[in-house]
């Protein structure tokens, strides 16, 4: 397949994204369009859709269209099937997000209690947590990290966009969480914001 002419490239990228069944990276879009460099076209499209009913956004290095946040309420069904996490799963997800990559033993050290295997299984099945390899220490424990789907679901461009402790506290989201967990998350904010963070796949 030949690379589309510059005047047609933006339209071709737009069509590819509309037809895609899931978010796509710039590299994947470019490969689909004959090896074209599509980064400029993506930025032009993002500007074009800014302020419209749908936006073109990048989440974890992948691009997709989403409903404008201020219009989302118009498209919600009256009865929604909301994915609810247990308190334990919510705590584990927060620890993984702020400290990744992190092992189960490290999660338990931060929480101060044992973590049931089923808790991590729920997060793995939801597609928000992934196995990121093994720690190079005796026993080589499995380590966990968040995914691009986690970023997409929570509207985050990267882990740098994770809310800080002050924001969480102001929103009343720390009320049910032990002080120890809040302190641990606070300690992990620097890691989440560091330039050498590991990106979610």
PDB file of C-alpha atoms in Angstrom:
ATOM      1  CA  UNK A   1       0.000   0.000   0.000  1.00  0.00           C
ATOM      2  CA  UNK A   2       1.413   3.418  -0.979  1.00  0.00           C
ATOM      3  CA  UNK A   3       1.657   6.288   1.501  1.00  0.00           C
ATOM      4  CA  UNK A   4      -1.289   8.722   1.098  1.00  0.00           C
ATOM      5  CA  UNK A   5      -0.421  12.209  -0.228  1.00  0.00           C
ATOM      6  CA  UNK A   6      -0.037  14.852   2.531  1.00  0.00           C
ATOM      7  CA  UNK A   7      -3.436  16.412   1.746  1.00  0.00           C
ATOM      8  CA  UNK A   8      -5.112  13.034   2.215  1.00  0.00           C
ATOM      9  CA  UNK A   9      -3.074  11.796   5.179  1.00  0.00           C
ATOM     10  CA  UNK A  10      -5.191  13.518   7.845  1.00  0.00           C
ATOM     11  CA  UNK A  11      -8.347  12.052   6.335  1.00  0.00           C
ATOM     12  CA  UNK A  12      -6.754   8.620   6.112  1.00  0.00           C
ATOM     13  CA  UNK A  13      -5.683   8.746   9.769  1.00  0.00           C
ATOM     14  CA  UNK A  14      -9.172   9.875  10.770  1.00  0.00           C
ATOM     15  CA  UNK A  15     -10.734   6.987   8.850  1.00  0.00           C
ATOM     16  CA  UNK A  16      -8.307   4.462  10.338  1.00  0.00           C
ATOM     17  CA  UNK A  17      -9.115   5.586  13.879  1.00  0.00           C
ATOM     18  CA  UNK A  18     -12.874   5.516  13.289  1.00  0.00           C
ATOM     19  CA  UNK A  19     -12.642   1.997  11.900  1.00  0.00           C
ATOM     20  CA  UNK A  20     -10.324   0.708  14.639  1.00  0.00           C
ATOM     21  CA  UNK A  21     -11.830  -1.553  17.258  1.00  0.00           C
ATOM     22  CA  UNK A  22      -9.378  -0.350  19.921  1.00  0.00           C
ATOM     23  CA  UNK A  23      -6.949   2.541  20.524  1.00  0.00           C
ATOM     24  CA  UNK A  24      -3.941   2.558  18.186  1.00  0.00           C
ATOM     25  CA  UNK A  25      -0.390   3.809  18.542  1.00  0.00           C
ATOM     26  CA  UNK A  26       1.017   6.270  16.005  1.00  0.00           C
ATOM     27  CA  UNK A  27       3.333   3.512  14.786  1.00  0.00           C
ATOM     28  CA  UNK A  28       0.439   1.103  14.213  1.00  0.00           C
ATOM     29  CA  UNK A  29      -1.557   3.732  12.320  1.00  0.00           C
ATOM     30  CA  UNK A  30       1.481   4.605  10.221  1.00  0.00           C
ATOM     31  CA  UNK A  31       2.138   0.955   9.399  1.00  0.00           C
ATOM     32  CA  UNK A  32      -1.513   0.550   8.389  1.00  0.00           C
ATOM     33  CA  UNK A  33      -1.106   3.508   6.022  1.00  0.00           C
ATOM     34  CA  UNK A  34       1.961   2.241   4.223  1.00  0.00           C
ATOM     35  CA  UNK A  35       4.627   3.445   6.608  1.00  0.00           C
ATOM     36  CA  UNK A  36       3.494   7.078   6.755  1.00  0.00           C
ATOM     37  CA  UNK A  37       4.657   9.401   9.544  1.00  0.00           C
ATOM     38  CA  UNK A  38       1.284  10.255  11.084  1.00  0.00           C
ATOM     39  CA  UNK A  39       2.293  12.253  14.179  1.00  0.00           C
ATOM     40  CA  UNK A  40       1.644  15.613  12.537  1.00  0.00           C
ATOM     41  CA  UNK A  41      -1.694  14.374  11.203  1.00  0.00           C
ATOM     42  CA  UNK A  42      -2.706  13.168  14.669  1.00  0.00           C
ATOM     43  CA  UNK A  43      -1.932  16.546  16.213  1.00  0.00           C
ATOM     44  CA  UNK A  44      -3.854  18.318  13.445  1.00  0.00           C
ATOM     45  CA  UNK A  45      -6.834  16.035  14.011  1.00  0.00           C
ATOM     46  CA  UNK A  46      -6.677  16.595  17.775  1.00  0.00           C
ATOM     47  CA  UNK A  47      -6.817  20.378  17.172  1.00  0.00           C
ATOM     48  CA  UNK A  48      -9.696  19.934  14.715  1.00  0.00           C
ATOM     49  CA  UNK A  49     -11.796  17.993  17.230  1.00  0.00           C
ATOM     50  CA  UNK A  50     -10.956  20.232  20.184  1.00  0.00           C
ATOM     51  CA  UNK A  51     -14.208  21.761  21.448  1.00  0.00           C
ATOM     52  CA  UNK A  52     -16.402  19.413  19.420  1.00  0.00           C
ATOM     53  CA  UNK A  53     -18.693  16.615  20.590  1.00  0.00           C
ATOM     54  CA  UNK A  54     -15.921  14.059  20.378  1.00  0.00           C
ATOM     55  CA  UNK A  55     -12.220  14.506  21.098  1.00  0.00           C
ATOM     56  CA  UNK A  56      -9.153  12.746  19.758  1.00  0.00           C
ATOM     57  CA  UNK A  57      -7.023  11.851  22.769  1.00  0.00           C
ATOM     58  CA  UNK A  58      -3.788  10.000  23.479  1.00  0.00           C
ATOM     59  CA  UNK A  59      -3.746   7.622  26.442  1.00  0.00           C
ATOM     60  CA  UNK A  60      -0.630   5.623  27.225  1.00  0.00           C
ATOM     61  CA  UNK A  61       0.789   6.196  23.750  1.00  0.00           C
ATOM     62  CA  UNK A  62      -2.390   5.054  21.982  1.00  0.00           C
ATOM     63  CA  UNK A  63      -4.904   7.294  20.197  1.00  0.00           C
ATOM     64  CA  UNK A  64      -8.693   7.045  20.120  1.00  0.00           C
ATOM     65  CA  UNK A  65     -11.858   9.121  19.866  1.00  0.00           C
ATOM     66  CA  UNK A  66     -13.910   9.689  22.997  1.00  0.00           C
ATOM     67  CA  UNK A  67     -17.019  11.644  23.899  1.00  0.00           C
ATOM     68  CA  UNK A  68     -16.384  15.164  25.168  1.00  0.00           C
ATOM     69  CA  UNK A  69     -16.406  14.928  28.979  1.00  0.00           C
ATOM     70  CA  UNK A  70     -19.126  17.564  29.367  1.00  0.00           C
ATOM     71  CA  UNK A  71     -21.465  15.578  27.081  1.00  0.00           C
ATOM     72  CA  UNK A  72     -20.896  12.116  28.538  1.00  0.00           C
ATOM     73  CA  UNK A  73     -24.009  12.380  30.722  1.00  0.00           C
ATOM     74  CA  UNK A  74     -26.191  12.636  27.604  1.00  0.00           C
ATOM     75  CA  UNK A  75     -25.080   9.217  26.404  1.00  0.00           C
ATOM     76  CA  UNK A  76     -25.302   7.273  29.649  1.00  0.00           C
ATOM     77  CA  UNK A  77     -28.014   4.685  29.851  1.00  0.00           C
ATOM     78  CA  UNK A  78     -30.431   5.062  32.711  1.00  0.00           C
ATOM     79  CA  UNK A  79     -29.181   1.801  34.179  1.00  0.00           C
ATOM     80  CA  UNK A  80     -25.434   1.328  34.030  1.00  0.00           C
ATOM     81  CA  UNK A  81     -23.456  -1.801  34.736  1.00  0.00           C
ATOM     82  CA  UNK A  82     -20.783  -0.235  36.913  1.00  0.00           C
ATOM     83  CA  UNK A  83     -17.621  -2.198  37.623  1.00  0.00           C
ATOM     84  CA  UNK A  84     -17.267  -1.982  41.391  1.00  0.00           C
ATOM     85  CA  UNK A  85     -14.032  -2.909  43.111  1.00  0.00           C
ATOM     86  CA  UNK A  86     -13.766  -4.133  46.664  1.00  0.00           C
ATOM     87  CA  UNK A  87     -11.917  -1.938  49.125  1.00  0.00           C
ATOM     88  CA  UNK A  88      -8.956  -4.325  48.996  1.00  0.00           C
ATOM     89  CA  UNK A  89      -8.856  -4.249  45.175  1.00  0.00           C
ATOM     90  CA  UNK A  90      -9.069  -0.445  45.180  1.00  0.00           C
ATOM     91  CA  UNK A  91      -6.158  -0.217  47.604  1.00  0.00           C
ATOM     92  CA  UNK A  92      -4.068  -2.685  45.583  1.00  0.00           C
ATOM     93  CA  UNK A  93      -4.811  -0.823  42.336  1.00  0.00           C
ATOM     94  CA  UNK A  94      -3.739   2.461  43.941  1.00  0.00           C
ATOM     95  CA  UNK A  95      -0.508   0.924  45.215  1.00  0.00           C
ATOM     96  CA  UNK A  96       0.328  -0.558  41.820  1.00  0.00           C
ATOM     97  CA  UNK A  97      -0.414   2.765  40.101  1.00  0.00           C
ATOM     98  CA  UNK A  98       1.749   4.837  42.446  1.00  0.00           C
ATOM     99  CA  UNK A  99       4.610   2.366  42.957  1.00  0.00           C
ATOM    100  CA  UNK A 100       4.844   0.269  39.810  1.00  0.00           C
ATOM    101  CA  UNK A 101       6.468  -2.061  39.092  1.00  0.00           C
ATOM    102  CA  UNK A 102       5.650  -3.654  42.441  1.00  0.00           C
ATOM    103  CA  UNK A 103       5.599  -7.223  43.766  1.00  0.00           C
ATOM    104  CA  UNK A 104       2.849  -8.831  45.820  1.00  0.00           C
ATOM    105  CA  UNK A 105       5.130  -8.822  48.888  1.00  0.00           C
ATOM    106  CA  UNK A 106       5.710  -5.079  48.426  1.00  0.00           C
ATOM    107  CA  UNK A 107       1.958  -4.511  48.076  1.00  0.00           C
ATOM    108  CA  UNK A 108       1.375  -6.389  51.306  1.00  0.00           C
ATOM    109  CA  UNK A 109       4.136  -4.438  53.063  1.00  0.00           C
ATOM    110  CA  UNK A 110       2.482  -1.152  52.100  1.00  0.00           C
ATOM    111  CA  UNK A 111      -1.038  -2.316  53.015  1.00  0.00           C
ATOM    112  CA  UNK A 112       0.089  -4.017  56.189  1.00  0.00           C
ATOM    113  CA  UNK A 113      -2.084  -7.077  55.481  1.00  0.00           C
ATOM    114  CA  UNK A 114      -1.921 -10.111  53.221  1.00  0.00           C
ATOM    115  CA  UNK A 115      -3.414  -9.733  49.762  1.00  0.00           C
ATOM    116  CA  UNK A 116      -5.630 -12.538  48.510  1.00  0.00           C
ATOM    117  CA  UNK A 117      -4.619 -13.910  45.103  1.00  0.00           C
ATOM    118  CA  UNK A 118      -8.158 -13.267  43.919  1.00  0.00           C
ATOM    119  CA  UNK A 119      -7.712  -9.544  44.465  1.00  0.00           C
ATOM    120  CA  UNK A 120      -4.923  -9.303  41.905  1.00  0.00           C
ATOM    121  CA  UNK A 121      -6.818 -11.688  39.601  1.00  0.00           C
ATOM    122  CA  UNK A 122      -9.767  -9.262  39.535  1.00  0.00           C
ATOM    123  CA  UNK A 123      -7.474  -6.412  38.468  1.00  0.00           C
ATOM    124  CA  UNK A 124      -5.747  -8.590  35.860  1.00  0.00           C
ATOM    125  CA  UNK A 125      -9.107  -9.698  34.422  1.00  0.00           C
ATOM    126  CA  UNK A 126     -10.319  -6.082  34.343  1.00  0.00           C
ATOM    127  CA  UNK A 127      -7.298  -5.280  32.168  1.00  0.00           C
ATOM    128  CA  UNK A 128      -6.071  -2.547  34.518  1.00  0.00           C
ATOM    129  CA  UNK A 129      -3.041  -4.419  35.879  1.00  0.00           C
ATOM    130  CA  UNK A 130      -0.539  -6.580  34.009  1.00  0.00           C
ATOM    131  CA  UNK A 131       2.372  -8.825  34.899  1.00  0.00           C
ATOM    132  CA  UNK A 132       5.457  -6.752  34.108  1.00  0.00           C
ATOM    133  CA  UNK A 133       8.118  -9.426  34.616  1.00  0.00           C
ATOM    134  CA  UNK A 134      10.038 -10.624  37.640  1.00  0.00           C
ATOM    135  CA  UNK A 135      12.160  -8.801  40.196  1.00  0.00           C
ATOM    136  CA  UNK A 136      15.835  -9.751  39.916  1.00  0.00           C
ATOM    137  CA  UNK A 137      16.150 -10.786  43.565  1.00  0.00           C
ATOM    138  CA  UNK A 138      16.158 -14.204  45.257  1.00  0.00           C
ATOM    139  CA  UNK A 139      12.925 -16.003  44.450  1.00  0.00           C
ATOM    140  CA  UNK A 140      12.365 -13.720  41.411  1.00  0.00           C
ATOM    141  CA  UNK A 141       8.872 -12.576  42.462  1.00  0.00           C
ATOM    142  CA  UNK A 142       6.361 -11.493  39.835  1.00  0.00           C
ATOM    143  CA  UNK A 143       5.972  -7.707  39.580  1.00  0.00           C
ATOM    144  CA  UNK A 144       2.852  -5.827  38.510  1.00  0.00           C
ATOM    145  CA  UNK A 145       2.208  -2.584  36.635  1.00  0.00           C
ATOM    146  CA  UNK A 146      -0.787  -0.723  35.243  1.00  0.00           C
ATOM    147  CA  UNK A 147      -1.923  -0.963  31.616  1.00  0.00           C
ATOM    148  CA  UNK A 148      -2.889   1.422  28.852  1.00  0.00           C
ATOM    149  CA  UNK A 149      -6.504   0.383  29.511  1.00  0.00           C
ATOM    150  CA  UNK A 150      -6.117   1.648  33.088  1.00  0.00           C
ATOM    151  CA  UNK A 151      -5.016   5.052  31.770  1.00  0.00           C
ATOM    152  CA  UNK A 152      -7.867   5.122  29.251  1.00  0.00           C
ATOM    153  CA  UNK A 153     -10.548   4.117  31.770  1.00  0.00           C
ATOM    154  CA  UNK A 154      -9.502   6.782  34.256  1.00  0.00           C
ATOM    155  CA  UNK A 155      -8.876   9.474  31.636  1.00  0.00           C
ATOM    156  CA  UNK A 156      -5.130   9.737  32.267  1.00  0.00           C
ATOM    157  CA  UNK A 157      -2.604  10.569  29.566  1.00  0.00           C
ATOM    158  CA  UNK A 158       0.203   9.070  31.647  1.00  0.00           C
ATOM    159  CA  UNK A 159       1.004   8.187  35.258  1.00  0.00           C
ATOM    160  CA  UNK A 160       2.181  11.782  35.703  1.00  0.00           C
ATOM    161  CA  UNK A 161      -1.523  12.695  35.698  1.00  0.00           C
ATOM    162  CA  UNK A 162      -2.304  10.610  38.790  1.00  0.00           C
ATOM    163  CA  UNK A 163      -3.866  12.860  41.455  1.00  0.00           C
ATOM    164  CA  UNK A 164      -1.736  13.876  44.400  1.00  0.00           C
ATOM    165  CA  UNK A 165      -2.573  13.151  48.012  1.00  0.00           C
ATOM    166  CA  UNK A 166      -3.910  16.675  48.548  1.00  0.00           C
ATOM    167  CA  UNK A 167      -6.303  16.275  45.598  1.00  0.00           C
ATOM    168  CA  UNK A 168      -7.511  12.906  46.853  1.00  0.00           C
ATOM    169  CA  UNK A 169      -7.978  14.227  50.359  1.00  0.00           C
ATOM    170  CA  UNK A 170      -9.873  17.307  49.096  1.00  0.00           C
ATOM    171  CA  UNK A 171     -12.190  15.025  47.112  1.00  0.00           C
ATOM    172  CA  UNK A 172     -12.898  12.978  50.236  1.00  0.00           C
ATOM    173  CA  UNK A 173     -11.451   9.856  48.660  1.00  0.00           C
ATOM    174  CA  UNK A 174      -9.056   9.120  51.491  1.00  0.00           C
ATOM    175  CA  UNK A 175     -11.655   8.944  54.254  1.00  0.00           C
ATOM    176  CA  UNK A 176     -12.030   5.141  54.164  1.00  0.00           C
ATOM    177  CA  UNK A 177      -8.340   4.485  53.558  1.00  0.00           C
ATOM    178  CA  UNK A 178      -5.897   3.886  56.401  1.00  0.00           C
ATOM    179  CA  UNK A 179      -3.361   6.627  57.125  1.00  0.00           C
ATOM    180  CA  UNK A 180      -0.570   4.164  56.387  1.00  0.00           C
ATOM    181  CA  UNK A 181      -1.829   3.627  52.830  1.00  0.00           C
ATOM    182  CA  UNK A 182      -2.200   7.363  52.256  1.00  0.00           C
ATOM    183  CA  UNK A 183       1.359   7.936  53.453  1.00  0.00           C
ATOM    184  CA  UNK A 184       2.646   5.162  51.214  1.00  0.00           C
ATOM    185  CA  UNK A 185       0.866   6.651  48.202  1.00  0.00           C
ATOM    186  CA  UNK A 186       2.312  10.056  49.022  1.00  0.00           C
ATOM    187  CA  UNK A 187       5.786   8.549  49.046  1.00  0.00           C
ATOM    188  CA  UNK A 188       5.120   7.061  45.629  1.00  0.00           C
ATOM    189  CA  UNK A 189       4.127  10.330  43.956  1.00  0.00           C
ATOM    190  CA  UNK A 190       7.734  11.182  43.114  1.00  0.00           C
ATOM    191  CA  UNK A 191       8.188   7.821  41.402  1.00  0.00           C
ATOM    192  CA  UNK A 192       4.996   8.328  39.380  1.00  0.00           C
ATOM    193  CA  UNK A 193       6.222  11.738  38.209  1.00  0.00           C
ATOM    194  CA  UNK A 194       9.826  10.759  37.466  1.00  0.00           C
ATOM    195  CA  UNK A 195      10.927  11.066  33.838  1.00  0.00           C
ATOM    196  CA  UNK A 196      12.230   7.504  33.704  1.00  0.00           C
ATOM    197  CA  UNK A 197       8.863   5.958  34.588  1.00  0.00           C
ATOM    198  CA  UNK A 198       7.940   2.696  32.958  1.00  0.00           C
ATOM    199  CA  UNK A 199       5.122   3.194  30.503  1.00  0.00           C
ATOM    200  CA  UNK A 200       2.046   0.957  30.547  1.00  0.00           C
ATOM    201  CA  UNK A 201       1.696  -1.369  27.609  1.00  0.00           C
TER     202      UNK A 201
END
